[in-house]
PDB file of C-alpha atoms and ligand atoms in Angstrom:
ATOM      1  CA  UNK G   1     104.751 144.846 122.630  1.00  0.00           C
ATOM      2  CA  UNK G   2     102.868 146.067 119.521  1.00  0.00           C
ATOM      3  CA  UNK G   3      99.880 148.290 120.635  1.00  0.00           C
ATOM      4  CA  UNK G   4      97.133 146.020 118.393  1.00  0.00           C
ATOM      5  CA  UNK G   5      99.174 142.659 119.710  1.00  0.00           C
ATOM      6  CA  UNK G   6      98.128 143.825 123.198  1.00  0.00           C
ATOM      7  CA  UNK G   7      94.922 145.199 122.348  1.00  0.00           C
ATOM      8  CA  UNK G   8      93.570 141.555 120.798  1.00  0.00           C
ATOM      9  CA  UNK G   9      93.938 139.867 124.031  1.00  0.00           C
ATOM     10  CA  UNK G  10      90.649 139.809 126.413  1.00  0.00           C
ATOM     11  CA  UNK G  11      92.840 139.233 130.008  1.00  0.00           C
ATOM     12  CA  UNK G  12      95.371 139.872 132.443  1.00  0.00           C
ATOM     13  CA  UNK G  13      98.668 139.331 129.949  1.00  0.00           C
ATOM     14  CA  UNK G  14     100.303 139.063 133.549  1.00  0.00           C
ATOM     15  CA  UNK G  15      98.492 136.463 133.927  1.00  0.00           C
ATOM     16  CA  UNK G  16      98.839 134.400 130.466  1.00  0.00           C
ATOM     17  CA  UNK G  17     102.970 135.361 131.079  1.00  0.00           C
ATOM     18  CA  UNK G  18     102.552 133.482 134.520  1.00  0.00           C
ATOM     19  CA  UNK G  19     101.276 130.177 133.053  1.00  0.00           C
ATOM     20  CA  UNK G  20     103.468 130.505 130.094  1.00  0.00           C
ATOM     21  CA  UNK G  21     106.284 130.568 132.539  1.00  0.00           C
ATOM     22  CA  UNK G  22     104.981 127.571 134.397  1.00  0.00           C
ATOM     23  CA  UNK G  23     104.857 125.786 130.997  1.00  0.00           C
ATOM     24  CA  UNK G  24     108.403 127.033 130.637  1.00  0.00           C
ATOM     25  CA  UNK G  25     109.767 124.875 133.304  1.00  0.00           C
ATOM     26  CA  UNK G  26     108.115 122.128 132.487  1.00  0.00           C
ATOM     27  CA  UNK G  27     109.481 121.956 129.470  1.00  0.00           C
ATOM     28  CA  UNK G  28     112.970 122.321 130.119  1.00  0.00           C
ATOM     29  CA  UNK G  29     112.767 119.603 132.743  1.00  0.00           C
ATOM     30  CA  UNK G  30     110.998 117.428 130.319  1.00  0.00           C
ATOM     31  CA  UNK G  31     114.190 118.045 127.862  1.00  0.00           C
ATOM     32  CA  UNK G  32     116.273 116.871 130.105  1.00  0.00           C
ATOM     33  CA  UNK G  33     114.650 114.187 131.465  1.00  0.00           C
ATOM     34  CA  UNK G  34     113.862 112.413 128.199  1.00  0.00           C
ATOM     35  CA  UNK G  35     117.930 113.559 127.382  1.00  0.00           C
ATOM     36  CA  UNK G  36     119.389 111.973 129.947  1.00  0.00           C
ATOM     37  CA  UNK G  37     117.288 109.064 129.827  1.00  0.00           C
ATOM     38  CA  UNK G  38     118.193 108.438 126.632  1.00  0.00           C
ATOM     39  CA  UNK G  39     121.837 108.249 127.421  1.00  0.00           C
ATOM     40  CA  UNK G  40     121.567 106.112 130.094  1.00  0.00           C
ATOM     41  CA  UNK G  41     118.529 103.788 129.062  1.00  0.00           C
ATOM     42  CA  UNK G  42     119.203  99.997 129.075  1.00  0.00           C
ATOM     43  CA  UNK G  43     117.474  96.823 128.256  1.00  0.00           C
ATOM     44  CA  UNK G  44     114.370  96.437 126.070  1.00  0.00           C
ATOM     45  CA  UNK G  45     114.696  97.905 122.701  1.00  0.00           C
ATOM     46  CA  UNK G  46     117.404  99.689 123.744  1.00  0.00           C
ATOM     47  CA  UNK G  47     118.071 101.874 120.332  1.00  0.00           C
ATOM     48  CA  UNK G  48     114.530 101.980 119.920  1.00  0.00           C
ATOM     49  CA  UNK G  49     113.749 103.634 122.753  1.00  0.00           C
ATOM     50  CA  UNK G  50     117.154 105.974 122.756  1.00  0.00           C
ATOM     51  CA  UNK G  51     116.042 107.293 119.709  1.00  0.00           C
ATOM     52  CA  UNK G  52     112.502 107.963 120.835  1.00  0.00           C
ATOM     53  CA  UNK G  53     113.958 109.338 123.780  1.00  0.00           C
ATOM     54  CA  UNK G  54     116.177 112.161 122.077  1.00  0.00           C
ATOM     55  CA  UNK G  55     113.771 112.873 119.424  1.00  0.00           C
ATOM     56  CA  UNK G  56     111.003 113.778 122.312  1.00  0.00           C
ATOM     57  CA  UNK G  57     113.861 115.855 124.271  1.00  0.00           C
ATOM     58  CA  UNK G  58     114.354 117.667 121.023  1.00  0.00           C
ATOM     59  CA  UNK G  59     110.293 118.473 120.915  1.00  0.00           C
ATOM     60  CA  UNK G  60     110.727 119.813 124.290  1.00  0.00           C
ATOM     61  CA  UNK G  61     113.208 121.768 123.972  1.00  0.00           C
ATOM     62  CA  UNK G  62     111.275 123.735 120.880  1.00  0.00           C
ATOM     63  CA  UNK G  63     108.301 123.735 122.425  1.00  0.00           C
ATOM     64  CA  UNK G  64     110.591 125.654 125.110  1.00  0.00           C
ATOM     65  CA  UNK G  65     111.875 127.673 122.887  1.00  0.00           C
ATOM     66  CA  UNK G  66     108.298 128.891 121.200  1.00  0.00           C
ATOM     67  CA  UNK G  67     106.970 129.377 124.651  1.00  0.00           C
ATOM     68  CA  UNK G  68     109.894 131.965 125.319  1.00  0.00           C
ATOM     69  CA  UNK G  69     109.310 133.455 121.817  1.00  0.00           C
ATOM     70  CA  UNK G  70     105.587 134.436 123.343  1.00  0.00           C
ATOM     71  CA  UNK G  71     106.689 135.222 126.846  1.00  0.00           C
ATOM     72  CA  UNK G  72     109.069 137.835 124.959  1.00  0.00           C
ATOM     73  CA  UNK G  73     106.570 139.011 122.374  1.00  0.00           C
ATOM     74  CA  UNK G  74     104.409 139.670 125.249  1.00  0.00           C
ATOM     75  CA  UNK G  75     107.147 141.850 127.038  1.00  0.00           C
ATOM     76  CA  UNK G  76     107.943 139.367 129.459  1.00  0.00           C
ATOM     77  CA  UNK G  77     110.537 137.691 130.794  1.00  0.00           C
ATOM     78  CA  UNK G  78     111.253 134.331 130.660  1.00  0.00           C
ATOM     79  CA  UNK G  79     112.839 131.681 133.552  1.00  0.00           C
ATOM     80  CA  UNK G  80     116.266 133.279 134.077  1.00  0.00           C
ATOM     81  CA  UNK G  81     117.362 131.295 136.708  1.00  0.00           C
ATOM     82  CA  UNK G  82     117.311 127.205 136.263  1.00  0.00           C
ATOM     83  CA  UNK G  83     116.339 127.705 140.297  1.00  0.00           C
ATOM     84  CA  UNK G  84     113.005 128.559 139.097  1.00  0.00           C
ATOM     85  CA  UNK G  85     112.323 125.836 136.751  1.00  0.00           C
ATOM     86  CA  UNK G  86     111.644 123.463 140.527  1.00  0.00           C
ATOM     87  CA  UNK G  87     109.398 126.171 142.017  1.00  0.00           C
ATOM     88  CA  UNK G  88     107.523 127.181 138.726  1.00  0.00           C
ATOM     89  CA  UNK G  89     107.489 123.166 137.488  1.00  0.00           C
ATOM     90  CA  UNK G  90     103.776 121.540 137.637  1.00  0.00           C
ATOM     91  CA  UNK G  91     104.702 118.053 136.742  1.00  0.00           C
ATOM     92  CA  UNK G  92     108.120 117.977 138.441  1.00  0.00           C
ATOM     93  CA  UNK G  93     111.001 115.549 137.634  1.00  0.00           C
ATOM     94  CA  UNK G  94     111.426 112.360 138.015  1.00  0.00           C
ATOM     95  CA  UNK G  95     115.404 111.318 137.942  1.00  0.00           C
ATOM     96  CA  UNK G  96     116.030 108.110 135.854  1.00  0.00           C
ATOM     97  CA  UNK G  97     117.579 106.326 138.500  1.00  0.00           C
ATOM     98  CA  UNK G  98     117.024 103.010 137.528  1.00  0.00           C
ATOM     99  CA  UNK G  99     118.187 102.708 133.603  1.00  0.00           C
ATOM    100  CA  UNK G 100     115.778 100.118 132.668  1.00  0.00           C
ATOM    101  CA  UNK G 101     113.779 101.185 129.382  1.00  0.00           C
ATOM    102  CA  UNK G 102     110.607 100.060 130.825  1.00  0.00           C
ATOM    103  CA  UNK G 103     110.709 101.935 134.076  1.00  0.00           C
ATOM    104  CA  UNK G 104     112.122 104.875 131.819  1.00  0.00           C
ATOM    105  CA  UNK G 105     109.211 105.071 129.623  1.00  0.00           C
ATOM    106  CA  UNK G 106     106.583 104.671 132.484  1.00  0.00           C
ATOM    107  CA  UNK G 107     108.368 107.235 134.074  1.00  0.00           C
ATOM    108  CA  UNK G 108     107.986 109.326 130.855  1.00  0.00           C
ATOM    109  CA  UNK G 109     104.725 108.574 129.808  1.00  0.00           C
ATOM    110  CA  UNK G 110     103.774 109.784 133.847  1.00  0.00           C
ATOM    111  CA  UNK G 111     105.159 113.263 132.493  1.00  0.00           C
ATOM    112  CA  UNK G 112     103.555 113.914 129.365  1.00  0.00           C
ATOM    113  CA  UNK G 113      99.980 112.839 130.792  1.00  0.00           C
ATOM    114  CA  UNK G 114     101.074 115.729 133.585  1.00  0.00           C
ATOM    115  CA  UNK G 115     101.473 117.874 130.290  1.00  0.00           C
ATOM    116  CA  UNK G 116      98.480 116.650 128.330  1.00  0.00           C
ATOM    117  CA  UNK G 117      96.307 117.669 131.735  1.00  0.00           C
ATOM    118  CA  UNK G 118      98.300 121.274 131.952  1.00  0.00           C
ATOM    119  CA  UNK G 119      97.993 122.353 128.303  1.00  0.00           C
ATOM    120  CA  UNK G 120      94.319 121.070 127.912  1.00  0.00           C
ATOM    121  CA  UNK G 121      93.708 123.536 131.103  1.00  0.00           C
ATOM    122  CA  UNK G 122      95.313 125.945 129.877  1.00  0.00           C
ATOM    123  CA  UNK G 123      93.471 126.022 126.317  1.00  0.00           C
ATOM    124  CA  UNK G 124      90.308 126.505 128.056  1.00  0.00           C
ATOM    125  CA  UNK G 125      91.296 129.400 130.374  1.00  0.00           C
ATOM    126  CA  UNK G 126      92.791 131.370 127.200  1.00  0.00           C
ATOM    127  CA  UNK G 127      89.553 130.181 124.744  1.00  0.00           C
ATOM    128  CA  UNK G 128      88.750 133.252 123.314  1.00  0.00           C
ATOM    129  CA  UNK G 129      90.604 135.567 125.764  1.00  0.00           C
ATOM    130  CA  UNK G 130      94.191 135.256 123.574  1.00  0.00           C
ATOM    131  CA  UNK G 131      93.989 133.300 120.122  1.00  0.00           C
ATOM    132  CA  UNK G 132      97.381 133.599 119.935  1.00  0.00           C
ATOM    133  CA  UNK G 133      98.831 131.993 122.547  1.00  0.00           C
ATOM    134  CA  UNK G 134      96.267 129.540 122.165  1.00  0.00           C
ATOM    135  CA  UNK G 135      97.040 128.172 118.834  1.00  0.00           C
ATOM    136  CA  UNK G 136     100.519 127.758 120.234  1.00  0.00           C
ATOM    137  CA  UNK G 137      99.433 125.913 123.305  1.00  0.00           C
ATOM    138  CA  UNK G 138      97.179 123.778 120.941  1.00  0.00           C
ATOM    139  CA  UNK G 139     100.342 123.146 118.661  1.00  0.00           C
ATOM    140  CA  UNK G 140     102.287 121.912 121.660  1.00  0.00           C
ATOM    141  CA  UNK G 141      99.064 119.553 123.252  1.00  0.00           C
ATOM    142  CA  UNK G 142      99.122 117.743 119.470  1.00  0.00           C
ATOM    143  CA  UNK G 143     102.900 117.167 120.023  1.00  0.00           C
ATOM    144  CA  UNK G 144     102.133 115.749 123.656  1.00  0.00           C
ATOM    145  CA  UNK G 145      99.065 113.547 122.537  1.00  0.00           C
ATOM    146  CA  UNK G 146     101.846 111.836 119.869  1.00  0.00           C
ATOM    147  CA  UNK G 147     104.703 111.859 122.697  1.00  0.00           C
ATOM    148  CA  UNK G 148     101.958 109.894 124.927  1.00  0.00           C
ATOM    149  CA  UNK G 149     100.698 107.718 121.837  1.00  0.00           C
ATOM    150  CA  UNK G 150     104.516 106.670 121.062  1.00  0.00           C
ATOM    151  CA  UNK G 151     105.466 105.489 124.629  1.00  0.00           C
ATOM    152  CA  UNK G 152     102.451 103.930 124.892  1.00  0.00           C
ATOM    153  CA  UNK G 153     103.280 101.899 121.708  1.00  0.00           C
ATOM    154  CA  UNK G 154     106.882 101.099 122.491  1.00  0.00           C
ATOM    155  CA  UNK G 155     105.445  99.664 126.069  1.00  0.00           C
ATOM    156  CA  UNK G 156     103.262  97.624 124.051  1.00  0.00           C
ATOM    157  CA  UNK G 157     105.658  96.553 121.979  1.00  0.00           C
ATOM    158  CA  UNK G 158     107.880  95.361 124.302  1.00  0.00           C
ATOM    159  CA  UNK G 159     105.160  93.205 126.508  1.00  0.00           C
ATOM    160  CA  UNK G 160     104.101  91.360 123.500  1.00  0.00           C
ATOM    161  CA  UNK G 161     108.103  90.435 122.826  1.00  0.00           C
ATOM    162  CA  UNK G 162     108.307  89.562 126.602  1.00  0.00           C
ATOM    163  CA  UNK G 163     105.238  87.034 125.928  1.00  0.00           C
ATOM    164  CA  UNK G 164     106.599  85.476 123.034  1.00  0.00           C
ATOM    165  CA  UNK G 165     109.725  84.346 124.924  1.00  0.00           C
TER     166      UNK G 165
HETATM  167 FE1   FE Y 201     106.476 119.636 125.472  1.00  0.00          FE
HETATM  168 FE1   FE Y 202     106.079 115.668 125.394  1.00  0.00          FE
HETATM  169 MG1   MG Y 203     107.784 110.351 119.108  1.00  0.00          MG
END
């Protein structure tokens, strides 16, 4: 790690690697869910909500990807072990067992108010300790806040469809 990179950060970087790790599973498992829900997903606006689906897994996956960027910059190491993502994983993972978009989505929308809660914790214990880390953190919470606003909008959409029939 650069000597001045270190130097600008006012905590334990232990620490800030720890919750970037927990942020780390959560993200993967977020991938996946929204990935294999979109495969699966039936009923409702099905395309709609496939596409919506696989664009959020792809969002995951990069905010996955810049958290391990940071974890590495910071000289540590990322989840190695899939194993890990279940014990490190704050908002868990909720299998899409039954394929209907609606219960998809609710399930969904369940996760990224988890990850709204997580990252707007985060942000305050790293205000002013690691700018760094938290401009990254903030970048991912703006993603989140949309992910939340488009479910939100596609459940709408579909109960004022459902009252029209
Ligand atoms: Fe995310
Ligand atoms: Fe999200
Ligand atoms: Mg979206």
């Amino acid at each position: 790690m650069g000597k001045q990179t270190k130097a600008i950060i006012n905590m334990d970087i232990k620490t800030v690697i720890k919750e970037l790790n927990k942020a780390l599973a959560d993200e993967f498992l977020a991938a996946y869910q929204y990935w294999v829900g979109s495969k699966i997903v039936k009923g409702y606006f099905r395309k709609t909500v496939q596409d919506e689906l696989l664009q959020h897994s792809k969002d995951e996956f990069r905010h996955a990807e810049m958290i391990t960027d940071r974890i590495i910059q910071l000289d540590g190491t990322p989840i190695l072990n899939p194993k890990d993502w279940y014990k490190l994983t704050t908002c868990g993972f909720a299998p899409p067992s039954n394929p209907n978009s609606i219960e998809i989505l609710k399930q969904n929308l369940k996760g990224e108010r988890c990850a709204i809660g997580i990252y707007n914790n985060l942000l305050k214990k790293i205000k002013d300790k690691d700018g760094n880390t938290f401009h990254m953190i903030s970048h991912i919470l703006k993603d989140e806040i949309e992910h939340e606003c488009d479910i939100e909008a596609i459940l709408e959409d579909i109960q004022v469809s459902k009252k029209r029939s």
